[in-house]
Amino acid sequence: MLEDLRLLTNYRMDSENRLCLLLVGLTELRRRLAMAVHESLAQRIVVRYHLTGLTREEVSEYLTHRLRLVGCELPLFEPPAIEAIFQDTQGRVRKINTLAHYALTSGAIDKAKIITAEHVRMAREEITP
């Protein structure tokens, strides 16, 4: 598919390149573009940007935001649970979502009013093969 994209970028209309592509992907996309076989496509990339993970504070704010979206105004995650989520996910949003979901499920099974670091640990064990 990357070769097809390279071929598309070869065409010029009226001496201008009218095609603009936005490639978005995981780290694997960057690795593939670094391969010699994709060098000509990689040379055509004008801007590259790598999103870093969220900070500890951003993880806390993100969890609060997600809870508010579903109508929960109470702080459900105790600070050590938020720290555990941050440590386990390195601030990667997709991993935060998954781990928080499983931690909430673990807390619901325990009929807990607040999610603890122990719930996060149990969630991690559930997720990790």
Tab-separated table of C-alpha atoms in Angstrom:
chain	number	residue	atom	x	y	z
A	1	MET	CA	0.000	0.000	0.000
A	2	LEU	CA	2.865	2.386	0.721
A	3	GLU	CA	4.109	1.791	-2.819
A	4	ASP	CA	0.673	2.781	-4.149
A	5	LEU	CA	0.857	6.009	-2.143
A	6	ARG	CA	4.299	6.716	-3.570
A	7	LEU	CA	2.943	6.248	-7.094
A	8	LEU	CA	0.083	8.641	-6.377
A	9	THR	CA	2.546	11.295	-5.246
A	10	ASN	CA	4.398	11.024	-8.575
A	11	TYR	CA	1.623	12.761	-10.480
A	12	ARG	CA	1.796	16.507	-10.883
A	13	MET	CA	-0.877	18.736	-12.324
A	14	ASP	CA	0.124	22.049	-13.895
A	15	SER	CA	3.618	21.685	-12.423
A	16	GLU	CA	2.158	21.530	-8.928
A	17	ASN	CA	1.691	18.611	-6.627
A	18	ARG	CA	-2.015	18.824	-5.846
A	19	LEU	CA	-2.148	15.707	-3.752
A	20	CYS	CA	-1.856	16.032	-0.001
A	21	LEU	CA	-1.716	12.882	2.093
A	22	LEU	CA	-1.957	12.617	5.834
A	23	LEU	CA	-0.447	9.398	7.153
A	24	VAL	CA	-1.371	8.513	10.706
A	25	GLY	CA	-0.271	5.359	12.441
A	26	LEU	CA	1.553	3.619	15.207
A	27	THR	CA	5.314	3.448	15.579
A	28	GLU	CA	5.296	0.568	13.075
A	29	LEU	CA	4.413	3.035	10.277
A	30	ARG	CA	7.512	5.087	11.061
A	31	ARG	CA	9.633	1.914	11.011
A	32	ARG	CA	8.240	0.868	7.643
A	33	LEU	CA	8.828	4.288	6.139
A	34	ALA	CA	12.443	4.068	7.308
A	35	MET	CA	12.978	0.919	5.225
A	36	ALA	CA	15.081	1.357	2.083
A	37	VAL	CA	12.251	0.091	-0.125
A	38	HIS	CA	10.110	3.078	0.953
A	39	GLU	CA	12.867	5.700	0.794
A	40	SER	CA	11.347	7.622	-2.122
A	41	LEU	CA	8.013	7.954	-0.302
A	42	ALA	CA	9.762	8.921	2.950
A	43	GLN	CA	11.612	11.694	1.095
A	44	ARG	CA	8.278	13.219	0.066
A	45	ILE	CA	7.066	13.566	3.647
A	46	VAL	CA	7.219	17.230	4.546
A	47	VAL	CA	6.153	17.170	8.201
A	48	ARG	CA	6.524	14.419	10.799
A	49	TYR	CA	5.116	14.513	14.276
A	50	HIS	CA	5.172	11.958	17.063
A	51	LEU	CA	2.561	12.196	19.803
A	52	THR	CA	3.967	11.516	23.227
A	53	GLY	CA	2.015	9.949	26.059
A	54	LEU	CA	0.040	12.015	28.531
A	55	THR	CA	1.712	13.297	31.688
A	56	ARG	CA	0.600	12.162	35.167
A	57	GLU	CA	-1.533	15.271	35.535
A	58	GLU	CA	-3.033	14.823	32.068
A	59	VAL	CA	-3.920	11.198	32.851
A	60	SER	CA	-5.793	12.386	35.938
A	61	GLU	CA	-7.577	15.115	33.968
A	62	TYR	CA	-8.351	12.689	31.150
A	63	LEU	CA	-9.943	10.151	33.504
A	64	THR	CA	-11.988	12.923	35.144
A	65	HIS	CA	-13.107	14.137	31.721
A	66	ARG	CA	-14.110	10.634	30.583
A	67	LEU	CA	-16.125	10.107	33.765
A	68	ARG	CA	-17.888	13.461	33.323
A	69	LEU	CA	-18.858	12.478	29.774
A	70	VAL	CA	-20.935	9.650	31.235
A	71	GLY	CA	-22.415	11.849	33.963
A	72	CYS	CA	-20.126	10.977	36.872
A	73	GLU	CA	-18.954	14.015	38.824
A	74	LEU	CA	-17.381	12.053	41.687
A	75	PRO	CA	-13.670	11.256	41.715
A	76	LEU	CA	-13.765	7.465	41.241
A	77	PHE	CA	-10.012	6.839	41.030
A	78	GLU	CA	-7.874	7.353	44.115
A	79	PRO	CA	-4.479	9.023	43.458
A	80	PRO	CA	-2.457	5.772	43.772
A	81	ALA	CA	-4.787	4.172	41.189
A	82	ILE	CA	-4.187	7.062	38.793
A	83	GLU	CA	-0.442	6.726	39.359
A	84	ALA	CA	-0.649	2.990	38.649
A	85	ILE	CA	-2.571	3.657	35.431
A	86	PHE	CA	0.016	6.231	34.390
A	87	GLN	CA	2.922	3.883	35.136
A	88	ASP	CA	1.330	0.922	33.365
A	89	THR	CA	0.304	2.837	30.232
A	90	GLN	CA	3.099	5.431	29.889
A	91	GLY	CA	0.269	7.878	29.183
A	92	ARG	CA	-0.913	6.148	25.991
A	93	VAL	CA	-4.601	6.962	25.661
A	94	ARG	CA	-5.719	3.657	24.147
A	95	LYS	CA	-4.014	1.751	26.963
A	96	ILE	CA	-5.447	4.156	29.557
A	97	ASN	CA	-8.952	3.497	28.241
A	98	THR	CA	-8.511	-0.271	28.366
A	99	LEU	CA	-6.885	-0.391	31.798
A	100	ALA	CA	-9.371	2.071	33.323
A	101	HIS	CA	-12.290	0.069	31.903
A	102	TYR	CA	-11.017	-3.156	33.435
A	103	ALA	CA	-10.219	-1.395	36.729
A	104	LEU	CA	-13.767	-0.006	36.853
A	105	THR	CA	-15.111	-3.491	36.162
A	106	SER	CA	-12.941	-4.905	38.948
A	107	GLY	CA	-14.210	-2.214	41.307
A	108	ALA	CA	-17.821	-2.893	40.328
A	109	ILE	CA	-17.369	-6.608	41.052
A	110	ASP	CA	-16.022	-5.649	44.507
A	111	LYS	CA	-18.907	-3.162	44.920
A	112	ALA	CA	-16.244	-0.531	45.657
A	113	LYS	CA	-17.109	3.157	45.764
A	114	ILE	CA	-13.600	4.141	44.668
A	115	ILE	CA	-11.081	2.470	42.372
A	116	THR	CA	-7.845	1.605	44.147
A	117	ALA	CA	-4.382	0.680	42.935
A	118	GLU	CA	-5.321	-2.926	43.752
A	119	HIS	CA	-8.183	-2.744	41.245
A	120	VAL	CA	-5.710	-1.445	38.659
A	121	ARG	CA	-3.334	-4.312	39.485
A	122	MET	CA	-6.148	-6.858	39.051
A	123	ALA	CA	-7.123	-5.176	35.776
A	124	ARG	CA	-3.531	-5.363	34.552
A	125	GLU	CA	-3.456	-9.085	35.319
A	126	GLU	CA	-6.724	-9.526	33.429
A	127	ILE	CA	-5.368	-7.739	30.359
A	128	THR	CA	-1.839	-9.145	30.327
A	129	PRO	CA	-1.626	-12.631	28.808
